[in-house]
Coordinates of C-alpha atoms and ligand atoms in Angstrom, one line a residue:
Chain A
X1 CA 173.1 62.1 157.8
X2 CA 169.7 61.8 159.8
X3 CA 166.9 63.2 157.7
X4 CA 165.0 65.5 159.6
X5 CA 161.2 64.5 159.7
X6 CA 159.9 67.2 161.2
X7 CA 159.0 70.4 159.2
X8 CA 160.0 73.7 160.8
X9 CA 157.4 75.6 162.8
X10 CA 156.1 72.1 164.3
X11 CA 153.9 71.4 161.9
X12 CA 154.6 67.4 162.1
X13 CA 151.4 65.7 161.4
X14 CA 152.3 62.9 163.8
X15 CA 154.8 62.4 166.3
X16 CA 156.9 59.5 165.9
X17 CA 156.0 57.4 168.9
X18 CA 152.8 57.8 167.8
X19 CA 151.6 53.9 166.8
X20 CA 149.6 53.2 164.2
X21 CA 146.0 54.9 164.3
X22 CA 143.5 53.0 162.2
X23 CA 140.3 54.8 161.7
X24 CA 141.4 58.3 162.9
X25 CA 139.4 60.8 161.7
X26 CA 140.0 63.8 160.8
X27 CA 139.3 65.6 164.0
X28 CA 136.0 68.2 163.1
X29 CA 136.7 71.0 165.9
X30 CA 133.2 70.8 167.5
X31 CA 130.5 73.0 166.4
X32 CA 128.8 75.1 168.1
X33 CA 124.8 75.4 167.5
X34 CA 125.3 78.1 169.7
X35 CA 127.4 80.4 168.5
X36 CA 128.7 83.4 170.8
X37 CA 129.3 85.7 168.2
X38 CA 127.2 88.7 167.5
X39 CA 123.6 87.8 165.5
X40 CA 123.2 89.9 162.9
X41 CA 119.4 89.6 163.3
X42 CA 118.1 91.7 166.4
X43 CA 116.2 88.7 168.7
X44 CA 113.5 91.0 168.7
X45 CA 113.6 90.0 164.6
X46 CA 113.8 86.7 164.9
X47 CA 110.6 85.0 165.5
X48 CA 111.5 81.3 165.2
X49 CA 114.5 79.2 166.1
X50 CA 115.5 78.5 163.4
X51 CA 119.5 78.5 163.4
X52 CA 120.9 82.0 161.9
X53 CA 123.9 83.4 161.3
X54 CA 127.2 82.4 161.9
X55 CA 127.6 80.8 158.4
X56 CA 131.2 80.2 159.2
X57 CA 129.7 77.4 161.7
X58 CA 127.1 76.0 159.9
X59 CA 127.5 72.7 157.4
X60 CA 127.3 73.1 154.1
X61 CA 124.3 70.5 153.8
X62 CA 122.8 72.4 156.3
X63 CA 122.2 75.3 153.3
X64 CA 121.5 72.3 151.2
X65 CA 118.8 71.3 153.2
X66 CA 117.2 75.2 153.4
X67 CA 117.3 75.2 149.7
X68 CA 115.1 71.9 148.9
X69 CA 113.1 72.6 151.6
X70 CA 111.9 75.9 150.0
X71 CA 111.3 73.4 146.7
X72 CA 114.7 73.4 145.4
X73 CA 115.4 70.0 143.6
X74 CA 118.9 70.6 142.6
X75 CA 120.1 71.5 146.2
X76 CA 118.6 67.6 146.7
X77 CA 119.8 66.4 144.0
X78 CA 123.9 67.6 145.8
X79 CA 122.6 65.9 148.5
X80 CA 121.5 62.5 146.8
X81 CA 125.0 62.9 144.6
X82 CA 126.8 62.9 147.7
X83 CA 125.6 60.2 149.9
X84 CA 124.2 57.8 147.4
X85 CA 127.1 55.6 147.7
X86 CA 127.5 55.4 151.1
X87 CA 123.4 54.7 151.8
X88 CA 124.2 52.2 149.3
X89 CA 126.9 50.2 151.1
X90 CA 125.5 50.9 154.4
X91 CA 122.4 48.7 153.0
X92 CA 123.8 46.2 151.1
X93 CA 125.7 45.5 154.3
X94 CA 122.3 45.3 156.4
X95 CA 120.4 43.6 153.5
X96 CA 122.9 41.3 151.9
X97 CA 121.1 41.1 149.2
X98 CA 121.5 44.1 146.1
X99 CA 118.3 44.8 144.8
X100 CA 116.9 45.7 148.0
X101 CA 120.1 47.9 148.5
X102 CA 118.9 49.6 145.6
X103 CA 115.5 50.1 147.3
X104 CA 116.9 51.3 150.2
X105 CA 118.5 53.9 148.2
X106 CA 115.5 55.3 146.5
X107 CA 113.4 54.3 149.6
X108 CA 116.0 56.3 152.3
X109 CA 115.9 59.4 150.1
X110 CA 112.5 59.8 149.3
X111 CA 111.6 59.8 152.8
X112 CA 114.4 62.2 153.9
X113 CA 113.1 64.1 151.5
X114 CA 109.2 64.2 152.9
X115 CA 110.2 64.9 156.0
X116 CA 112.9 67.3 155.4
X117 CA 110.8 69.1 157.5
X118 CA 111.6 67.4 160.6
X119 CA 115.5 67.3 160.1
X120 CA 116.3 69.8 163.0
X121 CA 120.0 71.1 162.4
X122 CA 121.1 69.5 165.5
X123 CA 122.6 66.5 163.9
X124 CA 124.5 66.0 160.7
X125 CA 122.1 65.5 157.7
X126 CA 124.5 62.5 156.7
X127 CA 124.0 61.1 160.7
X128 CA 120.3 61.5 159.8
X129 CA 119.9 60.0 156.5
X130 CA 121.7 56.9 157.9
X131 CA 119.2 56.5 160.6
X132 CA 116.7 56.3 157.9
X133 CA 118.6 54.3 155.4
X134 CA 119.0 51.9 158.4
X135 CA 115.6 51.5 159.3
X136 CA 114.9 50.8 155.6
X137 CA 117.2 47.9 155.1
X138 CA 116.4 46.6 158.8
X139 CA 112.5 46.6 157.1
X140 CA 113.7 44.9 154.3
X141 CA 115.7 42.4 155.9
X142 CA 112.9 41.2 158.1
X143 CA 110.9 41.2 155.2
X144 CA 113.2 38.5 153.6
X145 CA 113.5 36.8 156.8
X146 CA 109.9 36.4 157.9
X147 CA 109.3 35.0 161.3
X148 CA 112.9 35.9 162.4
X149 CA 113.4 38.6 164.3
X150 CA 116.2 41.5 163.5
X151 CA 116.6 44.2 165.2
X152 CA 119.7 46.2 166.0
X153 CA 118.3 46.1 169.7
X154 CA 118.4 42.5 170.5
X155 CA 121.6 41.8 173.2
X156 CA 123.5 38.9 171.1
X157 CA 125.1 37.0 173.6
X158 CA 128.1 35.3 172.6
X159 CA 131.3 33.4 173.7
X160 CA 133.2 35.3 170.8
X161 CA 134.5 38.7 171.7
X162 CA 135.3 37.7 175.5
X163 CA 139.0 37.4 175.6
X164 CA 140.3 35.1 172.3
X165 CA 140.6 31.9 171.9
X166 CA 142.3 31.8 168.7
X167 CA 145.8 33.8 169.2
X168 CA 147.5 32.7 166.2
X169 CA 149.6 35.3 164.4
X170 CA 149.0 36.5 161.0
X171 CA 151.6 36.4 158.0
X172 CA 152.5 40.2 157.1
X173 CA 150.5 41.5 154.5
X174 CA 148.4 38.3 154.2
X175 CA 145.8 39.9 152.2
X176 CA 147.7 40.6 149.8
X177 CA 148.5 37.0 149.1
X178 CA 145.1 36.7 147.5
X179 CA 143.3 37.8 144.1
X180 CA 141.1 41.1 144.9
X181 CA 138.0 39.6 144.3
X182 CA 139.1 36.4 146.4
X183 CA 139.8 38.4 148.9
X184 CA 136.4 40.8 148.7
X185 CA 134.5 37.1 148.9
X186 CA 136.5 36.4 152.1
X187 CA 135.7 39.8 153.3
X188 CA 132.2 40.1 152.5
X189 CA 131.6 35.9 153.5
X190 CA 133.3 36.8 156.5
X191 CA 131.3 40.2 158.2
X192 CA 128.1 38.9 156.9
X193 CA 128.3 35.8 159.5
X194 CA 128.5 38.9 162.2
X195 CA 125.1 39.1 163.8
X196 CA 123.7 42.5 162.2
X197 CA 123.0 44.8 165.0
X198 CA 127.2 43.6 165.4
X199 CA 127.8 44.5 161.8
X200 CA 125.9 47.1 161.3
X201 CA 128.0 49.1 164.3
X202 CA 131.6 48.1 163.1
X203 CA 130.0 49.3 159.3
X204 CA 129.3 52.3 160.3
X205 CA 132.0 53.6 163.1
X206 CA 135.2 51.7 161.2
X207 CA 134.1 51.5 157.5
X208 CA 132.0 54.5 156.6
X209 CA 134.2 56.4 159.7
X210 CA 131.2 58.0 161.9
X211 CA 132.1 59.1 165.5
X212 CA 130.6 56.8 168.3
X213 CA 128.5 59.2 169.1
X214 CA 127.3 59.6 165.3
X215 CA 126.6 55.9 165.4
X216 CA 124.6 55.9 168.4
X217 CA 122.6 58.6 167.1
X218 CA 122.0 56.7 163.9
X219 CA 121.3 53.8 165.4
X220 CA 119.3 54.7 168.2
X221 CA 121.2 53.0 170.6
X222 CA 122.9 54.3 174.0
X223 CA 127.0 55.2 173.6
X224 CA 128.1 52.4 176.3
X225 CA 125.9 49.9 173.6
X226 CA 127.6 50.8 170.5
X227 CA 130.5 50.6 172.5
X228 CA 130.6 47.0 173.6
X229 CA 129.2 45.6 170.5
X230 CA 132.1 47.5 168.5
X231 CA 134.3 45.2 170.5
X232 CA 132.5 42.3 169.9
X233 CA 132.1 43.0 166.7
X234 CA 136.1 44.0 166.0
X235 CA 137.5 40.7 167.7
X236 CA 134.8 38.4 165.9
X237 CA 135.8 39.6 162.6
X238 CA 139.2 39.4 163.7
X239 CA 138.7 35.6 164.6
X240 CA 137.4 35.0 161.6
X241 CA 139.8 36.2 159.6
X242 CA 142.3 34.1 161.5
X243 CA 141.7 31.1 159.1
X244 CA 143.1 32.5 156.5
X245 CA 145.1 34.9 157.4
X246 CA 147.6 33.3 160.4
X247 CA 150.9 32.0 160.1
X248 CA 151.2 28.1 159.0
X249 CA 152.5 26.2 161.7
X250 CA 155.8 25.1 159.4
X251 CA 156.4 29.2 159.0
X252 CA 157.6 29.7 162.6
X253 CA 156.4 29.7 166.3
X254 CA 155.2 26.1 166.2
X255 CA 154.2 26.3 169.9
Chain B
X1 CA 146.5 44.5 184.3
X2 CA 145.0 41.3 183.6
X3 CA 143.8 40.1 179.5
X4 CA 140.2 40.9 180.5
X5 CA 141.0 44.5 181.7
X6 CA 143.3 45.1 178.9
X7 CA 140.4 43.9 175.8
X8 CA 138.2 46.2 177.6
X9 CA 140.8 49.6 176.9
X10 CA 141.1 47.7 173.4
X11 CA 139.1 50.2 171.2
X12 CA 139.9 53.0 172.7
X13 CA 143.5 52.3 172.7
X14 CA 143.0 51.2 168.7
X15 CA 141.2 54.4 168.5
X16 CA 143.6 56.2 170.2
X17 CA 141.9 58.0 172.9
X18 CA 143.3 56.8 176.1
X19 CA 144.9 58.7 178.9
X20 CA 148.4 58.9 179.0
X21 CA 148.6 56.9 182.1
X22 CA 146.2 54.3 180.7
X23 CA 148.0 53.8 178.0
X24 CA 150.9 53.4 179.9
X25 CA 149.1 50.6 182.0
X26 CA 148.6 48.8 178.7
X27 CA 152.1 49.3 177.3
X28 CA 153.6 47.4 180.3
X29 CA 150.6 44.7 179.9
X30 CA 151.7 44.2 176.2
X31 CA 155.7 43.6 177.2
X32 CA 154.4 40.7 178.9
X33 CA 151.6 39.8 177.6
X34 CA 152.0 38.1 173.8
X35 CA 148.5 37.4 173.3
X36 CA 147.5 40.4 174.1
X37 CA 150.1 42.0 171.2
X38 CA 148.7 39.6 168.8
X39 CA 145.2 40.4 169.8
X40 CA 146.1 44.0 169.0
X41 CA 147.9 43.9 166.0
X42 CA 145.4 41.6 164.3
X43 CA 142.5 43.5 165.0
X44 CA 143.9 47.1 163.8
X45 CA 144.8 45.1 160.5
X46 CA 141.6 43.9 160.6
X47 CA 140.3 47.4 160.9
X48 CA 142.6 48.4 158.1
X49 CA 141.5 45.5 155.9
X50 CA 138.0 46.5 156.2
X51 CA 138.4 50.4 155.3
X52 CA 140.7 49.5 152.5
X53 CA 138.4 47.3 150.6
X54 CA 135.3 48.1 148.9
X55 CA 133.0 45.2 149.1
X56 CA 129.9 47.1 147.6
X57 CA 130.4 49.2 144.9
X58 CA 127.7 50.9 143.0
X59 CA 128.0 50.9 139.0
X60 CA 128.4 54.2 137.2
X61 CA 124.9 53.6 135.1
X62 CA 123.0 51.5 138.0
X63 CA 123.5 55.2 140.0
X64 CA 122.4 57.3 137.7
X65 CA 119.4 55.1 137.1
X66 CA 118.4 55.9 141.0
X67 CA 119.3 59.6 141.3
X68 CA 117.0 59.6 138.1
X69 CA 114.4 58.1 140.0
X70 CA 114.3 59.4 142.9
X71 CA 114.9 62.9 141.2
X72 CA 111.9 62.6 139.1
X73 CA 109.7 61.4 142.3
X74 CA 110.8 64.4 143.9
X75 CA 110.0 66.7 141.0
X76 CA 106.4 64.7 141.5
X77 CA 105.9 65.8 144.6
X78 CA 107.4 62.2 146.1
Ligands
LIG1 ZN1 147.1 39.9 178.0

């Protein structure tokens, strides 16, 4: 008997032809800044721009942000609870190197915080803080690197990530062939040798799962740029991780 | 389609947000193309490798020791 995979009223997540997705989101219906809906505040009322109504719309941080502007250091302290980690990653991915992770931290929040002020509704906070976080750790790391320039606006050129040279194919599940924290030095030895405006892209738009458009906007750079370095960035990582992860010549397809 | 054309739908196909008729295009480019399927496959399970491990993880008591201080910097005025 067939099992039936689809659950009455159509409420299949995927369809079946559907290949695999990797990175899909959760799609976030758009929202609106301006919402059509009535405002409960007469314009007349309403001196300053500041976004009203429609709380049904607006992001929870957004309220978050109100709070510890008006000197609320709880409502920062959500904030700091719920990003901490990922400011965290996103610098110790930038920096390679922990302890100034850890001042990025400390460094990216105390500044959101003085200039709370600025934060103008019309991105996410999260999108935001990353754009500071990553100036931080880009500080940092030319700090550490004196003399060498880094910037996540220098053009890397680069044979790797025109069409690839390496086409071997990969044992299934090879990752799994190797201890976890063999495996996280692979990982980790393998995206730092990315160049890091390139790693700093693929971090945030296929680790931490921002849009494109989230990434340009935290990285300052155009949509077509984070766009081609993504590319670059996916099929160098995935040349990389050919060496250890591709079929052995004995296993089959000796060509 | 030739292997240049196709890397160049490569993300958005991976991130699934090609036309139907696009992604048709590639579909018939991958029956006949093997590097091409290998390209693909490889880099979605690099993708998926990446997401699914977490190569920087921040201690329980190393956190708490930076919300403390950048709480009490806050409460300071910053
Ligand atoms: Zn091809």
């Amino acid at each position: 008997m067939k099992i039936q995979r689809h659950l009455p009223g159509g409420q299949s997540a995927e369809p079946d032809h559907a290949p695999v997705k990797i990175g899909q989101e959760l799609l976030h219906p758009p929202v609106s800044h301006h919402p059509k809906g009535a405002n409960p505040l007469k314009p007349s009322e309403s001196p300053t721009i500041e976004p009203v109504g429609a709380p049904e719309e607006v992001h929870p941080d957004v309220a978050l942000v109100e709070r510890a502007r008006g000197g609320d250091v709880h409502a920062f302290e959500t904030l700091v609870k719920q990003y901490d980690r990922q400011v965290f990653r996103i610098a110790q991915h930038i920096t390679q190197n922990r302890e100034d992770a850890q001042d990025v931290v400390q460094d990216a929040f105390l500044k959101a915080y003085e200039k709370l002020d600025q934060f103008q509704g019309n991105s996410k906070f999260y999108t935001w803080l990353v754009r500071i976080a990553v100036n931080e750790a880009l500080m940092r790391l030319r700090k550490r690197r004196t003399g060498k320039m880094v910037s996540i606006d220098e053009d890397v050129q680069t044979e790797e990530g025109s069409v690839p040279r390496d086409l071997a194919e990969w044992r299934p599940n090879p990752e799994q062939e190797y201890g976890q924290s063999e495996l996280a030095d692979i990982l980790r030895k393998t995206i730092n040798g990315l160049p890091p405006g390139f790693r700093v892209v693929f971090v945030l738009r296929d680790v931490e799962g921002l849009s494109t458009e989230e990434t340009a906007n935290a990285l300052g750079l155009s949509v077509p740029a984070v766009k081609s370095r993504l590319l670059r960035a996916r099929l160098q990582l995935r040349e990389r991780l050919s060496r250890y992860f591709r079929k052995k010549n004995n296993e089959d397809g000796v060509q | 389609m030739t292997c240049s054309e196709f890397l160049a739908e490569l993300d958005d196909l991976i991130d699934n947000s090609v036309t139907p008729t696009l992604r048709a295009d590639l579909e018939l480019h991958l029956r006949e193309c093997e590097h091409c399927v290998i390209t693909l496959n490889t880099t979605r399970k690099t993708i998926e490798i990446y997401r699914q491990h977490e190569l920087y993880e921040l201690p329980t008591a190393l956190r708490e020791r930076l919300q403390a201080a950048i709480l009490a910097k806050c409460k300071r005025g910053c």
